Amino acid sequence: MTNSSSVPSPQPNPDEQTVSAPALFQLPLPYIRFLIGMFISRLGDSLFTFAIPWISYKLTQSSIVMGSMYAVSVLPIVLFGPIAGSLVDRWERKKLMIFTDISRALLVALIPLLHFAGLLQLWELYAISFVLTILSLMFDVSTVAIIPALAPKQLTRANASYQLTNQIAELAGPLLAGALIISIGGFHSLWLDAVSFAGTLIVLMVMPSFNKSKSRTSLSQIFKDIGEGFRWLIHSKINLSFSFQAMIGNFGYSAAFGVLMFYLLNTLHLNAQQSSLNYTLLGFGGIVGSIIAVPLENHFPRGKLIPVLLGIGTAGFVFASVSQFWLAPGIAFFAVTVCNTAWNTIVTSVRQETIPSDMIGRVLGFSRVLTRLAMPLGAMTGAALSEWTDPRAVFAVAAAAKILEVTIALITPIRKL
C-alpha cells in the first residue's frame, strides 16, 4: 500500500541501505561488513582448531592429551558462562568485543612466540586454550546481542546469514588449515590466525556503540545479575523449553558425532576418501540449513515448522542406525545438520525477540551452561556404547534424543509460535 501523504520520503542513510543481492543477503550494509569480518575471523578459528591438536601431539605424542583439549574447550563455558553473560550485559558491547578480539589475537600469537623461544610447555597450552574459550564466549554472546541493533527488522535473515557465514568457514577452513599446516607447520599457521582477528576488529572500530556501560561491576552485582538471569530463564517457559531442547539435542548429536570416524573406519571399513565424503555432506548440511531457514519461516508458522524440522532430523539418525550403505552416516548427518541449523536460526530470532536486550547476555550465559554440559556427556556415552555394543546403537540413541526434542516442541508454548 502506498502512502498518500504529500510529504516527501526522507533520503535513506547510506549505512541503512540494503545491498542488491540474493534475498538472504538483503541486509543493512553495517551487518554485511560485520559478516565479512566474521568470515575472515572464522577461517582463522579453523586454523587454531586444527593446529592445537597437532601441536599438543607434537609436544606429548599422547592421544589422551589431544582428547582432553576438547574438555578444556567446554569447561570454561560451564564454569563461567553466567559470569560472562553478566559482563556482556553490564559492559558496553562494542568495547567488550574489541577487547576480546585484541586479547584473543595476543593469546594465539603467544603460542608460537613461546615455542620459538623454547619456553612452550603443555600447561601453558591448556591455560591459553582455557582463557581463549572464556573470551570467545563473551564475543559470541555479544554477537547474538548486537544483531537486533544491526538488523532490527530482519532478525531471521540476519541470523541465517550469520549461520551461513560460519558454515562456509567451517567447510572451507579445514581445507585451508590442512594445506597451511603441511606447507608452513602448525606453529606458523597460528600467526595467520592471530592476524585474522583483524577482520572483525576493523569492522567493530567503525561501528557505533550498541549500549552503555552500567555504573557498578562489583562481584556482588555480578552475582545479582546471575540470579536475575537464572530467574528470568526459568520463568520464560518458551526460552527454557528451547534450552532443554538444545541440551537433549546436543547430547544425542555429540554421542553420534563423537564416534562417527570410529564407525566409518572400524564398522563400515571405509577408506579415507569415502570417509571424507561423509564428512563433506555434514558440512554442506549446515550451508543448506542456513539458506532454507528464511523461506521456510516465510511460508510456515514457527510452531509447526520446529517439530517438523526436528522430526526430519530424527528420521536421519534412524536411517543411519538401520542402513549398512557406506554413505548412510553422511546422508543422515546431512539431514540432521540441515534441520539443526535451520532450527538454531529460528530459535535465535525468537530469543532476540523475547529476551530484553539488557538481559540477553546473562540469560544466554545460563542457557549455554545447560546446552554445553550435555556435549561431553554425550560424547562419553557414545564412546561407551561403541565399546559395549554395535556402534549403530549410538545413532538409535541420537534418534531417541530427537524424539524428545519433538515432544518438547509439541507440549510446550513452542507449539503456539
Short mmCIF file of C-alpha atoms in Angstrom, two decimals:
data_model
loop_
_atom_site.label_atom_id
_atom_site.label_comp_id
_atom_site.label_asym_id
_atom_site.label_seq_id
_atom_site.Cartn_x
_atom_site.Cartn_y
_atom_site.Cartn_z
CA MET A 1 0.00 0.00 0.00
CA THR A 2 1.38 3.41 -0.96
CA ASN A 3 1.44 6.43 1.30
CA SER A 4 -0.99 9.13 0.13
CA SER A 5 0.75 11.86 2.10
CA SER A 6 2.44 14.56 0.05
CA VAL A 7 5.35 14.74 2.49
CA PRO A 8 8.46 13.56 0.65
CA SER A 9 10.12 10.41 1.94
CA PRO A 10 13.38 11.06 3.78
CA GLN A 11 16.57 10.11 1.97
CA PRO A 12 17.95 6.86 3.37
CA ASN A 13 21.13 6.89 5.38
CA PRO A 14 23.85 5.15 3.34
CA ASP A 15 24.57 2.88 6.30
CA GLU A 16 20.94 1.74 6.35
CA GLN A 17 20.64 0.84 2.68
CA THR A 18 20.45 -2.79 1.71
CA VAL A 19 22.63 -4.34 -0.92
CA SER A 20 21.32 -5.66 -4.20
CA ALA A 21 21.90 -9.37 -3.70
CA PRO A 22 20.01 -12.62 -3.28
CA ALA A 23 17.24 -12.38 -0.69
CA LEU A 24 19.34 -13.92 2.06
CA PHE A 25 21.83 -11.08 1.83
CA GLN A 26 19.45 -8.12 1.52
CA LEU A 27 20.62 -6.77 4.85
CA PRO A 28 21.90 -3.40 6.16
CA LEU A 29 25.41 -2.62 4.98
CA PRO A 30 26.90 -2.44 8.50
CA TYR A 31 25.75 -6.00 9.06
CA ILE A 32 27.16 -7.13 5.69
CA ARG A 33 30.52 -5.65 6.69
CA PHE A 34 30.32 -7.42 10.04
CA LEU A 35 29.65 -10.76 8.30
CA ILE A 36 32.68 -10.29 6.06
CA GLY A 37 34.83 -9.61 9.11
CA MET A 38 33.36 -12.63 10.87
CA PHE A 39 34.13 -14.85 7.90
CA ILE A 40 37.81 -13.85 7.97
CA SER A 41 37.95 -14.42 11.71
CA ARG A 42 36.18 -17.81 11.49
CA LEU A 43 38.69 -19.00 8.90
CA GLY A 44 41.37 -18.13 11.43
CA ASP A 45 39.49 -20.09 14.10
CA SER A 46 39.68 -23.14 11.82
CA LEU A 47 43.46 -22.82 11.79
CA PHE A 48 43.51 -22.83 15.58
CA THR A 49 41.08 -25.77 15.83
CA PHE A 50 43.31 -27.88 13.59
CA ALA A 51 46.68 -26.64 14.80
CA ILE A 52 46.16 -27.15 18.55
CA PRO A 53 45.65 -30.96 18.38
CA TRP A 54 48.67 -31.15 16.06
CA ILE A 55 50.79 -29.07 18.45
CA SER A 56 49.65 -30.99 21.54
CA TYR A 57 50.54 -34.27 19.85
CA LYS A 58 53.96 -32.94 18.81
CA LEU A 59 54.62 -31.91 22.42
CA THR A 60 53.44 -35.12 24.10
CA GLN A 61 52.81 -37.87 21.49
CA SER A 62 49.67 -38.59 23.53
CA SER A 63 46.16 -39.11 22.15
CA ILE A 64 44.78 -38.57 25.67
CA VAL A 65 46.18 -35.04 25.71
CA MET A 66 44.63 -34.38 22.31
CA GLY A 67 41.24 -35.53 23.59
CA SER A 68 41.50 -33.53 26.80
CA MET A 69 41.79 -30.33 24.76
CA TYR A 70 38.10 -30.80 23.92
CA ALA A 71 37.20 -30.82 27.61
CA VAL A 72 39.16 -27.60 28.08
CA SER A 73 37.03 -26.01 25.35
CA VAL A 74 33.80 -26.87 27.21
CA LEU A 75 34.72 -26.49 30.90
CA PRO A 76 35.04 -22.65 30.92
CA ILE A 77 31.53 -22.33 29.48
CA VAL A 78 30.11 -24.47 32.27
CA LEU A 79 32.09 -22.67 34.99
CA PHE A 80 31.94 -19.08 33.77
CA GLY A 81 29.05 -18.89 31.33
CA PRO A 82 26.73 -16.92 33.66
CA ILE A 83 29.54 -14.56 34.71
CA ALA A 84 30.48 -13.90 31.08
CA GLY A 85 26.82 -13.27 30.29
CA SER A 86 26.59 -10.73 33.12
CA LEU A 87 29.62 -8.86 31.79
CA VAL A 88 28.09 -8.77 28.30
CA ASP A 89 25.01 -7.07 29.77
CA ARG A 90 26.97 -4.79 32.10
CA TRP A 91 29.75 -3.52 29.83
CA GLU A 92 29.49 -1.62 26.56
CA ARG A 93 29.33 -4.41 23.99
CA LYS A 94 31.38 -2.72 21.28
CA LYS A 95 34.29 -2.09 23.66
CA LEU A 96 33.95 -5.60 25.11
CA MET A 97 34.12 -7.18 21.64
CA ILE A 98 37.15 -5.07 20.69
CA PHE A 99 38.85 -6.04 23.96
CA THR A 100 38.16 -9.75 23.47
CA ASP A 101 39.28 -9.58 19.82
CA ILE A 102 42.63 -7.99 20.68
CA SER A 103 43.14 -10.27 23.69
CA ARG A 104 42.46 -13.41 21.65
CA ALA A 105 44.88 -12.32 18.92
CA LEU A 106 47.63 -11.75 21.52
CA LEU A 107 46.97 -15.10 23.23
CA VAL A 108 47.08 -17.02 19.95
CA ALA A 109 50.30 -15.27 18.96
CA LEU A 110 51.77 -16.15 22.35
CA ILE A 111 51.83 -19.88 21.47
CA PRO A 112 54.27 -19.68 18.52
CA LEU A 113 56.21 -16.96 20.35
CA LEU A 114 56.78 -19.24 23.35
CA HIS A 115 57.61 -22.14 21.04
CA PHE A 116 60.27 -20.29 19.07
CA ALA A 117 61.73 -19.02 22.35
CA GLY A 118 61.92 -22.64 23.55
CA LEU A 119 59.60 -21.95 26.50
CA LEU A 120 56.31 -23.57 25.47
CA GLN A 121 55.03 -26.19 27.92
CA LEU A 122 51.86 -28.26 27.95
CA TRP A 123 50.29 -26.46 30.91
CA GLU A 124 50.67 -23.15 29.06
CA LEU A 125 48.76 -24.61 26.11
CA TYR A 126 45.93 -25.65 28.44
CA ALA A 127 45.89 -22.25 30.16
CA ILE A 128 45.81 -20.31 26.89
CA SER A 129 43.04 -22.52 25.48
CA PHE A 130 41.04 -22.09 28.70
CA VAL A 131 41.21 -18.28 28.63
CA LEU A 132 40.55 -18.20 24.88
CA THR A 133 37.31 -20.11 25.41
CA ILE A 134 36.11 -17.57 28.00
CA LEU A 135 36.93 -14.65 25.70
CA SER A 136 35.27 -16.37 22.73
CA LEU A 137 32.16 -16.98 24.83
CA MET A 138 31.86 -13.27 25.63
CA PHE A 139 32.41 -12.35 21.98
CA ASP A 140 29.85 -14.88 20.69
CA VAL A 141 27.16 -13.89 23.21
CA SER A 142 27.81 -10.23 22.38
CA THR A 143 27.33 -11.04 18.69
CA VAL A 144 23.88 -12.52 19.36
CA ALA A 145 23.06 -9.44 21.47
CA ILE A 146 24.06 -6.87 18.83
CA ILE A 147 22.35 -8.48 15.83
CA PRO A 148 18.97 -6.88 16.72
CA ALA A 149 20.67 -3.48 16.68
CA LEU A 150 22.32 -4.11 13.30
CA ALA A 151 19.29 -5.64 11.56
CA PRO A 152 16.24 -4.96 13.76
CA LYS A 153 13.60 -5.73 11.13
CA GLN A 154 15.27 -8.79 9.58
CA LEU A 155 16.26 -10.98 12.51
CA THR A 156 15.77 -14.38 10.92
CA ARG A 157 17.54 -13.31 7.72
CA ALA A 158 20.37 -11.79 9.74
CA ASN A 159 20.74 -14.93 11.87
CA ALA A 160 20.57 -17.15 8.79
CA SER A 161 23.35 -15.11 7.16
CA TYR A 162 25.42 -15.38 10.33
CA GLN A 163 24.90 -19.15 10.37
CA LEU A 164 25.76 -19.39 6.67
CA THR A 165 28.97 -17.41 7.20
CA ASN A 166 30.02 -19.78 9.98
CA GLN A 167 29.10 -22.88 7.98
CA ILE A 168 31.03 -21.83 4.87
CA ALA A 169 34.07 -21.01 7.02
CA GLU A 170 33.79 -24.39 8.75
CA LEU A 171 33.61 -26.13 5.37
CA ALA A 172 36.48 -24.21 3.75
CA GLY A 173 38.53 -23.79 6.91
CA PRO A 174 39.71 -27.41 7.31
CA LEU A 175 40.95 -27.49 3.72
CA LEU A 176 42.85 -24.24 4.24
CA ALA A 177 44.16 -25.34 7.64
CA GLY A 178 45.38 -28.69 6.35
CA ALA A 179 47.22 -27.10 3.43
CA LEU A 180 48.84 -24.44 5.63
CA ILE A 181 49.92 -26.86 8.35
CA ILE A 182 51.52 -29.12 5.74
CA SER A 183 53.27 -26.23 3.99
CA ILE A 184 54.34 -23.97 6.87
CA GLY A 185 53.66 -26.02 10.03
CA GLY A 186 51.17 -25.74 12.88
CA PHE A 187 53.04 -23.09 14.82
CA HIS A 188 53.49 -20.75 11.86
CA SER A 189 49.81 -21.13 10.91
CA LEU A 190 48.88 -19.62 14.28
CA TRP A 191 50.44 -16.34 13.20
CA LEU A 192 47.81 -16.20 10.45
CA ASP A 193 45.09 -16.97 12.98
CA ALA A 194 46.26 -14.06 15.14
CA VAL A 195 46.13 -11.73 12.14
CA SER A 196 42.64 -12.95 11.17
CA PHE A 197 41.13 -11.29 14.24
CA ALA A 198 41.67 -8.01 12.42
CA GLY A 199 38.69 -8.98 10.24
CA THR A 200 36.19 -8.27 13.00
CA LEU A 201 38.35 -5.70 14.80
CA ILE A 202 38.41 -3.28 11.86
CA VAL A 203 34.65 -3.57 11.35
CA LEU A 204 33.93 -3.06 15.05
CA MET A 205 36.12 0.04 15.21
CA VAL A 206 33.89 1.91 12.74
CA MET A 207 30.58 0.78 14.25
CA PRO A 208 28.55 2.89 16.69
CA SER A 209 28.14 1.82 20.30
CA PHE A 210 25.35 -0.65 20.96
CA ASN A 211 24.68 0.02 24.64
CA LYS A 212 26.05 1.97 27.58
CA SER A 213 28.14 0.54 30.39
CA LYS A 214 26.39 0.21 33.73
CA SER A 215 27.87 2.07 36.66
CA ARG A 216 28.61 -0.84 39.01
CA THR A 217 30.51 -4.02 38.17
CA SER A 218 31.28 -5.32 41.66
CA LEU A 219 31.36 -9.03 42.40
CA SER A 220 28.13 -8.77 44.41
CA GLN A 221 26.43 -7.03 41.48
CA ILE A 222 27.62 -9.72 39.08
CA PHE A 223 26.13 -12.42 41.31
CA LYS A 224 22.92 -10.41 41.49
CA ASP A 225 22.87 -10.28 37.68
CA ILE A 226 23.42 -14.03 37.53
CA GLY A 227 20.45 -14.61 39.84
CA GLU A 228 18.28 -12.34 37.72
CA GLY A 229 19.28 -14.15 34.55
CA PHE A 230 18.55 -17.54 36.09
CA ARG A 231 15.14 -16.45 37.37
CA TRP A 232 14.24 -14.88 34.03
CA LEU A 233 15.15 -18.05 32.15
CA ILE A 234 13.23 -20.45 34.37
CA HIS A 235 10.15 -18.19 34.28
CA SER A 236 10.23 -17.88 30.49
CA LYS A 237 8.65 -21.18 29.50
CA ILE A 238 9.43 -20.82 25.82
CA ASN A 239 13.12 -19.96 26.31
CA LEU A 240 13.53 -22.66 28.94
CA SER A 241 11.95 -25.13 26.51
CA PHE A 242 14.46 -24.13 23.85
CA SER A 243 17.31 -24.66 26.33
CA PHE A 244 16.09 -28.15 27.21
CA GLN A 245 15.69 -28.96 23.52
CA ALA A 246 19.26 -27.84 22.82
CA MET A 247 20.59 -29.75 25.83
CA ILE A 248 18.94 -33.02 24.77
CA GLY A 249 19.81 -32.47 21.12
CA ASN A 250 23.48 -31.74 21.91
CA PHE A 251 23.67 -34.92 23.99
CA GLY A 252 22.39 -37.08 21.13
CA TYR A 253 24.37 -35.29 18.42
CA SER A 254 27.63 -35.45 20.40
CA ALA A 255 27.10 -39.15 21.10
CA ALA A 256 26.79 -39.87 17.37
CA PHE A 257 29.37 -37.39 16.09
CA GLY A 258 31.94 -38.43 18.69
CA VAL A 259 32.08 -41.99 17.27
CA LEU A 260 31.47 -41.13 13.62
CA MET A 261 35.08 -41.62 12.48
CA PHE A 262 35.34 -44.84 14.51
CA TYR A 263 32.14 -46.12 12.89
CA LEU A 264 33.29 -45.24 9.38
CA LEU A 265 36.70 -46.88 9.75
CA ASN A 266 36.06 -49.84 12.04
CA THR A 267 32.47 -50.86 11.26
CA LEU A 268 31.92 -49.83 7.64
CA HIS A 269 35.65 -50.25 6.79
CA LEU A 270 35.75 -47.17 4.57
CA ASN A 271 38.85 -45.67 3.06
CA ALA A 272 39.98 -42.09 3.59
CA GLN A 273 38.21 -40.77 0.51
CA GLN A 274 34.88 -42.40 1.42
CA SER A 275 35.16 -41.13 4.99
CA SER A 276 35.88 -37.58 3.81
CA LEU A 277 32.78 -37.66 1.58
CA ASN A 278 30.65 -38.49 4.62
CA TYR A 279 32.11 -35.53 6.50
CA THR A 280 31.68 -33.26 3.48
CA LEU A 281 27.94 -34.00 3.43
CA LEU A 282 27.78 -32.88 7.06
CA GLY A 283 29.37 -29.55 6.14
CA PHE A 284 27.02 -28.98 3.23
CA GLY A 285 24.07 -29.68 5.51
CA GLY A 286 24.88 -26.60 7.58
CA ILE A 287 25.03 -24.41 4.48
CA VAL A 288 21.69 -25.71 3.17
CA GLY A 289 20.07 -25.23 6.58
CA SER A 290 21.21 -21.60 6.67
CA ILE A 291 19.79 -20.94 3.21
CA ILE A 292 16.36 -22.52 3.72
CA ALA A 293 15.60 -21.03 7.16
CA VAL A 294 14.23 -17.72 5.84
CA PRO A 295 11.92 -19.11 3.10
CA LEU A 296 10.65 -21.80 5.46
CA GLU A 297 9.77 -19.23 8.12
CA ASN A 298 8.06 -17.09 5.49
CA HIS A 299 5.76 -19.95 4.48
CA PHE A 300 5.10 -21.85 7.72
CA PRO A 301 4.33 -20.89 11.34
CA ARG A 302 7.29 -21.40 13.64
CA GLY A 303 5.26 -23.59 15.97
CA LYS A 304 4.64 -26.11 13.18
CA LEU A 305 8.00 -25.75 11.47
CA ILE A 306 10.14 -26.52 14.53
CA PRO A 307 8.76 -30.02 15.28
CA VAL A 308 8.83 -30.91 11.57
CA LEU A 309 12.50 -29.95 11.33
CA LEU A 310 13.31 -31.99 14.41
CA GLY A 311 11.27 -34.90 13.06
CA ILE A 312 13.30 -34.93 9.84
CA GLY A 313 16.46 -35.00 11.94
CA THR A 314 15.04 -37.99 13.81
CA ALA A 315 14.48 -39.80 10.52
CA GLY A 316 18.09 -39.10 9.56
CA PHE A 317 19.50 -40.77 12.66
CA VAL A 318 17.07 -43.68 12.32
CA PHE A 319 18.31 -44.21 8.75
CA ALA A 320 21.93 -44.34 9.95
CA SER A 321 21.02 -46.86 12.66
CA VAL A 322 19.47 -49.38 10.23
CA SER A 323 21.43 -48.92 6.99
CA GLN A 324 24.76 -50.52 6.06
CA PHE A 325 25.16 -48.27 2.99
CA TRP A 326 28.63 -46.69 3.11
CA LEU A 327 27.26 -43.16 2.64
CA ALA A 328 24.38 -43.60 5.10
CA PRO A 329 26.09 -41.75 8.01
CA GLY A 330 26.85 -38.78 5.74
CA ILE A 331 23.28 -38.68 4.43
CA ALA A 332 21.95 -38.91 7.99
CA PHE A 333 24.16 -36.14 9.30
CA PHE A 334 23.34 -34.03 6.23
CA ALA A 335 19.63 -34.22 7.13
CA VAL A 336 20.29 -33.62 10.82
CA THR A 337 22.62 -30.67 10.21
CA VAL A 338 20.21 -29.04 7.74
CA CYS A 339 17.43 -29.20 10.32
CA ASN A 340 19.61 -28.27 13.30
CA THR A 341 20.97 -25.17 11.53
CA ALA A 342 17.51 -24.02 10.44
CA TRP A 343 16.18 -24.71 13.97
CA ASN A 344 19.03 -22.74 15.54
CA THR A 345 18.45 -19.80 13.18
CA ILE A 346 14.74 -19.60 14.01
CA VAL A 347 15.24 -20.11 17.75
CA THR A 348 17.93 -17.42 17.92
CA SER A 349 15.47 -14.98 16.36
CA VAL A 350 12.80 -15.91 18.91
CA ARG A 351 15.27 -15.40 21.76
CA GLN A 352 16.27 -11.98 20.42
CA GLU A 353 12.60 -11.01 20.16
CA THR A 354 11.61 -12.23 23.64
CA ILE A 355 14.65 -11.60 25.86
CA PRO A 356 15.17 -7.96 26.91
CA SER A 357 18.30 -6.50 25.32
CA ASP A 358 19.85 -5.64 28.70
CA MET A 359 19.41 -9.26 29.91
CA ILE A 360 20.26 -11.32 26.84
CA GLY A 361 23.86 -11.90 27.93
CA ARG A 362 23.13 -13.43 31.32
CA VAL A 363 20.12 -15.42 30.06
CA LEU A 364 22.14 -16.93 27.20
CA GLY A 365 25.05 -17.49 29.59
CA PHE A 366 22.88 -19.75 31.76
CA SER A 367 21.35 -21.42 28.75
CA ARG A 368 24.78 -22.30 27.37
CA VAL A 369 25.75 -23.94 30.62
CA LEU A 370 22.88 -26.40 30.14
CA THR A 371 23.47 -26.98 26.45
CA ARG A 372 27.28 -27.29 26.53
CA LEU A 373 27.39 -29.55 29.59
CA ALA A 374 25.47 -32.16 27.60
CA MET A 375 28.14 -32.35 24.89
CA PRO A 376 30.98 -34.14 26.73
CA LEU A 377 28.40 -36.34 28.47
CA GLY A 378 27.01 -37.31 25.08
CA ALA A 379 30.46 -37.96 23.63
CA MET A 380 31.39 -40.22 26.56
CA THR A 381 28.09 -42.09 26.29
CA GLY A 382 28.61 -42.66 22.60
CA ALA A 383 32.14 -43.94 23.15
CA ALA A 384 30.97 -46.35 25.86
CA LEU A 385 28.13 -47.71 23.72
CA SER A 386 30.50 -48.25 20.81
CA GLU A 387 32.70 -50.36 23.06
CA TRP A 388 29.88 -52.39 24.62
CA THR A 389 27.61 -53.00 21.66
CA ASP A 390 27.04 -52.39 17.95
CA PRO A 391 28.15 -48.78 17.18
CA ARG A 392 24.90 -48.27 15.26
CA ALA A 393 23.15 -48.24 18.63
CA VAL A 394 24.60 -44.76 19.11
CA PHE A 395 22.54 -43.49 16.18
CA ALA A 396 19.44 -45.01 17.80
CA VAL A 397 20.22 -43.07 21.00
CA ALA A 398 20.63 -39.87 18.96
CA ALA A 399 17.27 -40.56 17.26
CA ALA A 400 15.63 -41.03 20.68
CA ALA A 401 17.04 -37.66 21.76
CA LYS A 402 15.49 -36.09 18.67
CA ILE A 403 12.13 -37.65 19.53
CA LEU A 404 12.34 -35.99 22.95
CA GLU A 405 13.03 -32.65 21.23
CA VAL A 406 9.94 -33.11 19.06
CA THR A 407 7.88 -33.93 22.17
CA ILE A 408 9.06 -30.74 23.89
CA ALA A 409 8.05 -28.74 20.81
CA LEU A 410 4.56 -30.26 20.87
CA ILE A 411 3.74 -29.91 24.58
CA THR A 412 5.29 -26.53 25.44
CA PRO A 413 4.50 -22.95 24.33
CA ILE A 414 6.74 -23.56 21.31
CA ARG A 415 3.67 -25.03 19.56
CA LYS A 416 1.94 -21.63 19.73
CA LEU A 417 4.62 -19.69 17.88
#
